[in-house]
CSV table of C-alpha atoms in Angstrom, one decimal:
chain,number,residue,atom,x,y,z
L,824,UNK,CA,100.0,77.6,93.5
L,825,UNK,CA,102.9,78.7,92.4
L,826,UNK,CA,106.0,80.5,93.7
L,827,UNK,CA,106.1,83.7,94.8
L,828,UNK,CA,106.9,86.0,92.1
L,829,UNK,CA,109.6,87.6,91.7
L,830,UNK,CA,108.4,91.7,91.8
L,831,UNK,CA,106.7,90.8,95.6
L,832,UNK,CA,110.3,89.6,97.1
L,833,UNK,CA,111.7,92.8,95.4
L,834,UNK,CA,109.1,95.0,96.8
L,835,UNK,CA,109.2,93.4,100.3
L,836,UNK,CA,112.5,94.1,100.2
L,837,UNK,CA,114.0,96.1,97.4
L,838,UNK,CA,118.1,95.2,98.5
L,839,UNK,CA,117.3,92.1,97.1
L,840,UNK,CA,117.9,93.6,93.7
L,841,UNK,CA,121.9,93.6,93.9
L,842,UNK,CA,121.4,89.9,93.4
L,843,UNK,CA,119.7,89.8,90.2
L,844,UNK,CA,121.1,89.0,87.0
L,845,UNK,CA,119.5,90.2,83.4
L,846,UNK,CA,117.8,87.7,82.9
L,847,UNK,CA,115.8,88.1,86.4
L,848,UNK,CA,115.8,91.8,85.4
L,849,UNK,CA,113.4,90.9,81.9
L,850,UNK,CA,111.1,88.8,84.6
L,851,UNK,CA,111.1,91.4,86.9
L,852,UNK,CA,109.9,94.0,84.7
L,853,UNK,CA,107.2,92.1,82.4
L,854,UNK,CA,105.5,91.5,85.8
L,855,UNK,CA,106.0,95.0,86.9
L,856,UNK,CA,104.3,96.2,84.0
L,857,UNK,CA,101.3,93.7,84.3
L,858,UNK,CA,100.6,95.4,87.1
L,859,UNK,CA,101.3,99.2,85.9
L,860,UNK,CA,104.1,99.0,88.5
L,861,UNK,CA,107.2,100.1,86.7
L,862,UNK,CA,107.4,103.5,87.9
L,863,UNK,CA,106.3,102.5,91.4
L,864,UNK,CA,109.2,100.4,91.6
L,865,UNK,CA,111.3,103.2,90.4
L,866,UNK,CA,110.2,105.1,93.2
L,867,UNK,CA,110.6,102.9,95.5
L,868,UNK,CA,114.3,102.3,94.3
L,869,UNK,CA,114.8,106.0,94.4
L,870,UNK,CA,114.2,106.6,98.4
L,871,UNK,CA,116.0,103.7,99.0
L,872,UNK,CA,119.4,105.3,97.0
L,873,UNK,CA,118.9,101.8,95.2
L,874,UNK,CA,119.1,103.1,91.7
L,875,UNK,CA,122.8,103.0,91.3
L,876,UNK,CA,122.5,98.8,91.3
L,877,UNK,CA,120.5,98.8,88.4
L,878,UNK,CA,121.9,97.6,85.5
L,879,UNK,CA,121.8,100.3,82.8
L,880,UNK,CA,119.0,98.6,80.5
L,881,UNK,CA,116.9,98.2,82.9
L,882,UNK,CA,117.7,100.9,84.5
L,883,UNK,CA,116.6,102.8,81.4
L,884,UNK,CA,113.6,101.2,81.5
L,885,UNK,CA,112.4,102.7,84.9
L,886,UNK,CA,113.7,106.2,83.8
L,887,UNK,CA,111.3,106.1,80.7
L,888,UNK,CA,108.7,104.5,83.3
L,889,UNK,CA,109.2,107.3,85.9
L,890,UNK,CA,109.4,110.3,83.1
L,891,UNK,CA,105.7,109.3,81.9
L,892,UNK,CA,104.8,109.1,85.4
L,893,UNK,CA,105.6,112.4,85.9
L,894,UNK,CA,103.9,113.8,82.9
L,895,UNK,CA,100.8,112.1,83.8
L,896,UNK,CA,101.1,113.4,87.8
L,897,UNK,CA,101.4,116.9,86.2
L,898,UNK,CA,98.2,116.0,83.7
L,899,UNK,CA,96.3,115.1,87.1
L,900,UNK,CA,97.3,118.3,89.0
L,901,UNK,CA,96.2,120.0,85.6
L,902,UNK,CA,92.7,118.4,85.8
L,903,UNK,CA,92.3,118.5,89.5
L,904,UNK,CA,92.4,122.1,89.0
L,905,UNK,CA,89.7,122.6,86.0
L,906,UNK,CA,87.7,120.6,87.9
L,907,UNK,CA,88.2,122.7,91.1
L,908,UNK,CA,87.4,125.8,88.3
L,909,UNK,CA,84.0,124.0,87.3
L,910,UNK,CA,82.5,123.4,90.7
L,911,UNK,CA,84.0,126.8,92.6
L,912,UNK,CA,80.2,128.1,92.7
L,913,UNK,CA,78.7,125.1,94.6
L,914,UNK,CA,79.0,124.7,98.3
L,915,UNK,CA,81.1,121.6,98.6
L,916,UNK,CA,84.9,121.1,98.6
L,917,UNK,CA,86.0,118.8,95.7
L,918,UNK,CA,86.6,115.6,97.9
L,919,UNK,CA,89.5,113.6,95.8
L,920,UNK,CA,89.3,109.8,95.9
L,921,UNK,CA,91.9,107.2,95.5
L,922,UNK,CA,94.7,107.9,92.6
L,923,UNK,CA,93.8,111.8,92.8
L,924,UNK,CA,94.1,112.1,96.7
L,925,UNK,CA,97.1,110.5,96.8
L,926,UNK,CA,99.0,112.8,93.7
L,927,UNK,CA,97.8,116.3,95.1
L,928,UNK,CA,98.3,114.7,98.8
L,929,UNK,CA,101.8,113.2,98.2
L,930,UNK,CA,100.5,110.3,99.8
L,931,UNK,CA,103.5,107.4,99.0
L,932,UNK,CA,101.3,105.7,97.4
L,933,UNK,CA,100.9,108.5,95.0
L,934,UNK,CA,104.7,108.3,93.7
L,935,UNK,CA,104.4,106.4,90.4
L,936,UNK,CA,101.0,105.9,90.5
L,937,UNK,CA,99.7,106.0,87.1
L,938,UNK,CA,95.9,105.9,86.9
L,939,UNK,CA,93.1,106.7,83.6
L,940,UNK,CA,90.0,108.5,86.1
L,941,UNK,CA,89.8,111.0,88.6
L,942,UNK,CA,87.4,110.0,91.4
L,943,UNK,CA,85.5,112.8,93.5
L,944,UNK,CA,82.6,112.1,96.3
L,945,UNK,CA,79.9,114.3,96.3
L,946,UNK,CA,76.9,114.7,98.1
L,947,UNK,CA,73.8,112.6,96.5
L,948,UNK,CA,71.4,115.4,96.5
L,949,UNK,CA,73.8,117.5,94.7
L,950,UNK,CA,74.9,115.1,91.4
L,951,UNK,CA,72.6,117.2,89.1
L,952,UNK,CA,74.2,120.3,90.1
L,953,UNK,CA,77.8,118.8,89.6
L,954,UNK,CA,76.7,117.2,86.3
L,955,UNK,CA,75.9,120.6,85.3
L,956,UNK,CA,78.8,122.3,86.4
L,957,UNK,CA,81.1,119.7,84.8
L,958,UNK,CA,79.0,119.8,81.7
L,959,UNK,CA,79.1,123.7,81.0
L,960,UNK,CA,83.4,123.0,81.3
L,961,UNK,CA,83.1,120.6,78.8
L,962,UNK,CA,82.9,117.4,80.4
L,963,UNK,CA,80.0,114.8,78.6
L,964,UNK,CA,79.0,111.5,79.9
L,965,UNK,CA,79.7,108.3,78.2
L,966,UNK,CA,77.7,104.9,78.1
L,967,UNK,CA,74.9,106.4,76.0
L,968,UNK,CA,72.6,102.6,75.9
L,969,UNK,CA,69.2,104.0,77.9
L,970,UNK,CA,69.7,100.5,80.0
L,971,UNK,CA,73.4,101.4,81.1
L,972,UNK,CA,72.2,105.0,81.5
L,973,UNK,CA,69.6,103.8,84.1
L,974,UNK,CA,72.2,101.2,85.7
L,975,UNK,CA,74.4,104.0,86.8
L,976,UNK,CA,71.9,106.5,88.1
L,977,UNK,CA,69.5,104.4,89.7
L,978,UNK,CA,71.3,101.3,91.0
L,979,UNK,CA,74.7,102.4,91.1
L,980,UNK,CA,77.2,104.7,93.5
L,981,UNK,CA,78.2,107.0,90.6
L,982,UNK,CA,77.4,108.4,87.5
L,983,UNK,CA,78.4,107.3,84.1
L,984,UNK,CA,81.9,108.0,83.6
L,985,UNK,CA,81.9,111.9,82.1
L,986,UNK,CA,84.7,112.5,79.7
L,987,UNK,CA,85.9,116.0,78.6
L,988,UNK,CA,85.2,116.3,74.4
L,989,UNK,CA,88.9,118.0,74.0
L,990,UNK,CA,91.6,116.6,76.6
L,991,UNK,CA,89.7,112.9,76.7
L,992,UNK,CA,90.2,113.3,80.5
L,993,UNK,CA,88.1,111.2,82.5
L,994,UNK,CA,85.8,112.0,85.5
L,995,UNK,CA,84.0,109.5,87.7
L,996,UNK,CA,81.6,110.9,90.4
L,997,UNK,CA,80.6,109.5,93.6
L,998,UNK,CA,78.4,109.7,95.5
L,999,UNK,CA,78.7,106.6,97.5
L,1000,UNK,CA,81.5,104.1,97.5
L,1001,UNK,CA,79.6,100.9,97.1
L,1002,UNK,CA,76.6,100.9,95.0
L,1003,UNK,CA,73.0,101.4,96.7
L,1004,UNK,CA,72.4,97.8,95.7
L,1005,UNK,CA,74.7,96.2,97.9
L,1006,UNK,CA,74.2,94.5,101.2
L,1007,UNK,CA,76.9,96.6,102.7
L,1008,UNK,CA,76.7,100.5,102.8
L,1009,UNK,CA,79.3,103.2,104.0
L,1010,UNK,CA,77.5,106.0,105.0
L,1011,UNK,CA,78.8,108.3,102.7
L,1012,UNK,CA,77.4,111.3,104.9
L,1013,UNK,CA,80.3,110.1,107.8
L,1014,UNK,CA,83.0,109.8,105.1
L,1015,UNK,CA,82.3,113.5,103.8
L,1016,UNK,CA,82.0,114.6,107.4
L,1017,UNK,CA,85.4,113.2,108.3
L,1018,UNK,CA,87.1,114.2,105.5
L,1019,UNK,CA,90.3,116.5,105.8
L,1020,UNK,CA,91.6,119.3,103.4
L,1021,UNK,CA,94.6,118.7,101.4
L,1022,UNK,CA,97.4,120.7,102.5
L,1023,UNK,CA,98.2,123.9,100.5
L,1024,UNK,CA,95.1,122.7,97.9
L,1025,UNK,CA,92.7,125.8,98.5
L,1026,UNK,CA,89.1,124.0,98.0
L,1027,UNK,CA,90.5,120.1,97.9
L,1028,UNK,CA,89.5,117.5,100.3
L,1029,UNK,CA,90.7,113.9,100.7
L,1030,UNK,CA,88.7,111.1,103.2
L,1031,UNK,CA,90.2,111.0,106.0
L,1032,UNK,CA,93.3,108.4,107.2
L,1033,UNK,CA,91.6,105.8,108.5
L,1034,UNK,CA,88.6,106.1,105.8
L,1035,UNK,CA,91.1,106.2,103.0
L,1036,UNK,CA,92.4,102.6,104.1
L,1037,UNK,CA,89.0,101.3,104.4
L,1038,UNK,CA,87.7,102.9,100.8
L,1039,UNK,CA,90.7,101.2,99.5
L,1040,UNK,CA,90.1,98.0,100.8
L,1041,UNK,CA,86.5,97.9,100.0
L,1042,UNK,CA,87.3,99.3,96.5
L,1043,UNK,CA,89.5,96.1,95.7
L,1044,UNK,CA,88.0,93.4,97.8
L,1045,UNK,CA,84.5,94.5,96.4
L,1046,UNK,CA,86.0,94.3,93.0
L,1047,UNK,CA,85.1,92.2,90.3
L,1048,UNK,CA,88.0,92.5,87.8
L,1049,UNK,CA,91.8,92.0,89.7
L,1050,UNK,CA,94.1,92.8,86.9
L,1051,UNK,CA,95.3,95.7,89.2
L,1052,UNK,CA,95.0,93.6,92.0
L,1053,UNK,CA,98.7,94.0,92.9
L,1054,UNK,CA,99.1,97.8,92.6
L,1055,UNK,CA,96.1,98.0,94.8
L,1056,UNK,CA,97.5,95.7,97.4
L,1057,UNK,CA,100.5,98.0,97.2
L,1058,UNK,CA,98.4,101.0,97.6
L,1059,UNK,CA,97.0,99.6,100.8
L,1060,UNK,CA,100.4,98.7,102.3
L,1061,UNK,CA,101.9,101.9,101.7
L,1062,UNK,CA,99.1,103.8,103.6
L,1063,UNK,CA,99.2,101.5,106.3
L,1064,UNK,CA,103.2,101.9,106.7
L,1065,UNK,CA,102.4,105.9,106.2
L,1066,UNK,CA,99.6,106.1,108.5
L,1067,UNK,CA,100.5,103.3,110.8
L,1068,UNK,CA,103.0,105.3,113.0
L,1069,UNK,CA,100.3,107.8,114.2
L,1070,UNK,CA,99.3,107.1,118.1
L,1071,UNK,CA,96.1,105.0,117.7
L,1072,UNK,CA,95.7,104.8,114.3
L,1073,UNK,CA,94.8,100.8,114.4
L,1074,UNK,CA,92.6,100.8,117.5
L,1075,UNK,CA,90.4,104.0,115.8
L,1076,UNK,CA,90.5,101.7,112.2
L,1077,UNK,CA,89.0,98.8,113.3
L,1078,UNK,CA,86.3,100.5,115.4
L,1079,UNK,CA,86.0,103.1,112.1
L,1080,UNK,CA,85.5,99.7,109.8
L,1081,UNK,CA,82.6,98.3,112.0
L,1082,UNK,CA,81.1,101.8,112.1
L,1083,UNK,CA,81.1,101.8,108.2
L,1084,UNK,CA,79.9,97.9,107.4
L,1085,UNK,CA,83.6,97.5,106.2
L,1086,UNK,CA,85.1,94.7,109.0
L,1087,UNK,CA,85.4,91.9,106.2
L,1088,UNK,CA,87.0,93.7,103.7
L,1089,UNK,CA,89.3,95.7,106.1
L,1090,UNK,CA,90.5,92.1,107.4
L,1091,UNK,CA,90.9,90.8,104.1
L,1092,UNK,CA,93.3,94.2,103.0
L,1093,UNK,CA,95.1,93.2,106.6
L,1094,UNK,CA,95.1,89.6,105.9
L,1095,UNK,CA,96.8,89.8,102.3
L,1096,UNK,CA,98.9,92.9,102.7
L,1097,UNK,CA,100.6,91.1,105.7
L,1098,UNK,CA,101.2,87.6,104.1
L,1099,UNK,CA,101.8,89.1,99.9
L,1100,UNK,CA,103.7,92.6,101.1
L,1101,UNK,CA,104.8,91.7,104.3
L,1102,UNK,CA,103.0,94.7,106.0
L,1103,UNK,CA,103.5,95.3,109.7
L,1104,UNK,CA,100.2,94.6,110.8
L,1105,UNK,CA,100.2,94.4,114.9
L,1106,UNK,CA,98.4,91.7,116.5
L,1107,UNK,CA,95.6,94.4,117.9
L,1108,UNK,CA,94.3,95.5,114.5
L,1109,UNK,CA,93.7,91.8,113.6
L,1110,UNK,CA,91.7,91.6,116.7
L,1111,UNK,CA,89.9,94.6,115.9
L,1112,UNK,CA,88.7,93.3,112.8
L,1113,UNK,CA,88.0,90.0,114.5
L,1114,UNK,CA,84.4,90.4,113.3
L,1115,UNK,CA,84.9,90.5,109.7
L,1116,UNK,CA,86.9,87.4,109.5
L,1117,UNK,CA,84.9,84.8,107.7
L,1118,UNK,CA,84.3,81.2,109.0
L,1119,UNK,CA,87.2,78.6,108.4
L,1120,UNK,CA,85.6,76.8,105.3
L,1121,UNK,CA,85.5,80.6,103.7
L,1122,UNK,CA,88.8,81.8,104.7
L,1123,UNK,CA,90.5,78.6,103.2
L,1124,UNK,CA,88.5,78.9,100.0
L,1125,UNK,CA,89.0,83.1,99.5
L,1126,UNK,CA,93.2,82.4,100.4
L,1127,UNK,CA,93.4,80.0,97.5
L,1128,UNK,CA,91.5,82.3,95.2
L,1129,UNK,CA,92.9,86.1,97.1
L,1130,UNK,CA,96.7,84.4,96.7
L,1131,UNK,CA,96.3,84.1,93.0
L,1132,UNK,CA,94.0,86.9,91.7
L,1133,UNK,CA,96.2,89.4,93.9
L,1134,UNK,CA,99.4,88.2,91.9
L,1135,UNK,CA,100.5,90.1,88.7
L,1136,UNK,CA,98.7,88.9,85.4
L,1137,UNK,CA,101.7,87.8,83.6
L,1138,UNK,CA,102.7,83.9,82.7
L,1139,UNK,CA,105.0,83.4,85.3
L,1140,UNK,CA,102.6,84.4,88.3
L,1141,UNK,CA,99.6,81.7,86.8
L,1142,UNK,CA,99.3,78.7,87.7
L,1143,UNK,CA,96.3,76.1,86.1
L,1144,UNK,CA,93.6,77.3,88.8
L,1145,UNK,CA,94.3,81.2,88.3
L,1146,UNK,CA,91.9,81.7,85.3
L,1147,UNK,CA,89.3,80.1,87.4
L,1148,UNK,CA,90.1,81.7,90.4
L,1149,UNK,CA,89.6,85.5,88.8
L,1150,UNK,CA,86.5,83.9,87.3
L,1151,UNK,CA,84.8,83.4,90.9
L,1152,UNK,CA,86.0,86.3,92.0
L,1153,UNK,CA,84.4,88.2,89.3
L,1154,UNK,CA,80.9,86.5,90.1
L,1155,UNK,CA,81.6,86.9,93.7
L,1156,UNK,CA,82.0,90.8,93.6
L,1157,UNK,CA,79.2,91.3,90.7
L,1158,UNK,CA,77.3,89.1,93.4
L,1159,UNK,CA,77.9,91.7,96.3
L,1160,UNK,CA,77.5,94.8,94.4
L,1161,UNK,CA,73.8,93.0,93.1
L,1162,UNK,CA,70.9,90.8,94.6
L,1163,UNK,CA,70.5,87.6,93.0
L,1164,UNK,CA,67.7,88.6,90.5
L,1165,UNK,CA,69.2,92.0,89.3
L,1166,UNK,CA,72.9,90.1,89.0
L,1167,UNK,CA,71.1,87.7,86.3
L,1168,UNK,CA,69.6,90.5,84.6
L,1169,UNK,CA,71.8,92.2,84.1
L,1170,UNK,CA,74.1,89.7,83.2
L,1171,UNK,CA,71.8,88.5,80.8
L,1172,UNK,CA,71.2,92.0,79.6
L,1173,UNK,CA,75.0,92.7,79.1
L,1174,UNK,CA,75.6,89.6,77.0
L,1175,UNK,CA,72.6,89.4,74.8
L,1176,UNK,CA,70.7,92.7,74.5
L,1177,UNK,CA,73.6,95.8,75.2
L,1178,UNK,CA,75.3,97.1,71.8
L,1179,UNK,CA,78.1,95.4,70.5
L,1180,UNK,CA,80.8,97.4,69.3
L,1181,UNK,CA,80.3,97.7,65.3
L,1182,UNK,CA,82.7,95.0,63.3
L,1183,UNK,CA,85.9,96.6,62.1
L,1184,UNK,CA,86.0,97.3,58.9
């Protein structure tokens, strides 16, 4: 494998940056931006009073990083808010997920966070109310194919992607957060139940602290495609450090992951934040999570392929086994989202009978 790269020992611990010449500076931020982590680390640097040591090139880079990050937070709050407009006349609360939550929240992991959907959850039974709503506001859904069409809504924990025909903002809705063809499933009733409102957002709801953890966990270690891998991990060790001071928070986690069918991604999200990120894990949460650790042959197999994939996708963070490694991850989480027979389907379908985009002309 190779090194660790350079942007992990910088966000372990960003004081190492007074030590870093130009040249470590150019690395620094090419891998930073594989992993849309420029204006993240310009956060970071900015709580810490750190921005004064940067040199003024790079410097300016994080500036420009953190001034689009700022235009696209305000874009989200925008959004959030037609949305919040579109669904006023049904009875639920618009219950943000992930990138959302954490911008209207001001969650840390929310600072910098640049993202290209807002995800809500929403009860099953009312999807073809929200549809409508969203629809009537100007919101359309996308993947027209009939077979894609039926993949969503039959099979899957969401509907097609709706995007709005003016502003090209896009809108996933959930009602699930793992598709109703997987082995493992969240009750999404007990997430909605949980959830809590989002302070001084009349109407807005985020999952609730320990349930944010474990959606994020599931959502990247039931994840196919890692080339966000490393912001994700960093989402997950910024909650923990944010939530991880309440009284009780790890004991009511672990219990809260074997309640939702979560324990073996929850110990993989511990497992990897701790050893990449350096998260302050204590001893009790591994135990707590005891049962979702996989048998020694596994666990030795998923730390060679975790401890690549979860690196930035740049040149300098690959080694010869990396391609191959996000290759068997990708057939490992199409493989748990799908039973055998549907996964070769629709495989199969997706190469050979789907649309293909038009050749340019």
């Amino acid at each position: 494998m190779t090194a660790t790269p350079l942007v992990l020992h910088i966000l372990r611990d960003p004081s190492r940056l007074a030590s870093l010449g130009l040249a470590d500076w150019d690395l620094l931020l090419r891998q930073a931006s594989a992993s849309m982590l420029q204006a993240s680390l310009h956060s970071m640097l900015a709580e810490r009073g750190l921005l004064g040591q940067v040199p003024a090139r790079p410097r300016e880079h994080l500036e420009w990083a953190n001034a689009m990050a700022e235009r696209h937070g305000d874009a989200v709050r925008w959004e959030v808010g037609q949305i919040r407009l579109a669904l006023a006349g049904l009875p639920i609360p618009v219950l943000l997920l992930k990138g959302g939550a954490y911008k209207m929240a001001g969650l840390p992991p929310g600072a910098g966070r640049v993202f290209s959907d807002i995800d809500i959850l929403v009860p099953k039974a009312q999807l073809p109310a929200v549809e409508a709503a969203l629809m009537l506001k100007g919101w359309v859904t996308t993947h027209h194919d009939d077979y894609d069409q039926r993949y969503y809504r039959e099979w899957m924990h969401e509907l097609p992607p709706m995007v709005h025909v003016r502003r090209r903002s896009l809108i996933d809705v959930h009602h699930a957060i793992l598709p109703e063809t997987a082995a493992a499933r969240p009750d999404p009733a007990k997430l909605r139940a949980a959830a809590v409102p989002i302070p001084g957002a009349e109407g807005l709801a985020m999952l609730a602290p320990a349930d944010m953890v474990i959606h994020s966990a599931v959502h990247l270690f039931y994840e196919g495609e890692l080339d966000k891998g490393t912001r994700d991990l960093l989402d997950l060790h910024r909650l923990l450090l944010h939530f991880g001071s309440a009284p009780g928070f790890w004991q009511a986690l672990g219990a809260r992951a074997a309640e939702l069918e979560a324990s073996r991604p929850l110990f993989y999200a511990l497992r990897y934040s701790s050893r990449l990120l350096r998260t302050p894990v204590p001893d009790e949460a591994f135990a707590a999570v005891a049962a979702g650790r996989p048998g020694a042959v596994l666990l030795a197999l998923m730390d060679q392929l975790f401890g690549r994939a979860l690196l930035p996708d740049h040149d300098s963070c690959n080694d010869s086994l990396t391609r191959c490694a996000r290759w068997m991850l990708y057939i490992r989480g199409n493989w748990l989202r799908m039973p055998p027979l549907m996964l070769a389907r629709h495989l199969f379908h997706k190469a050979f009978i789907s649309e293909q985009p038009a050749p340019a002309k």
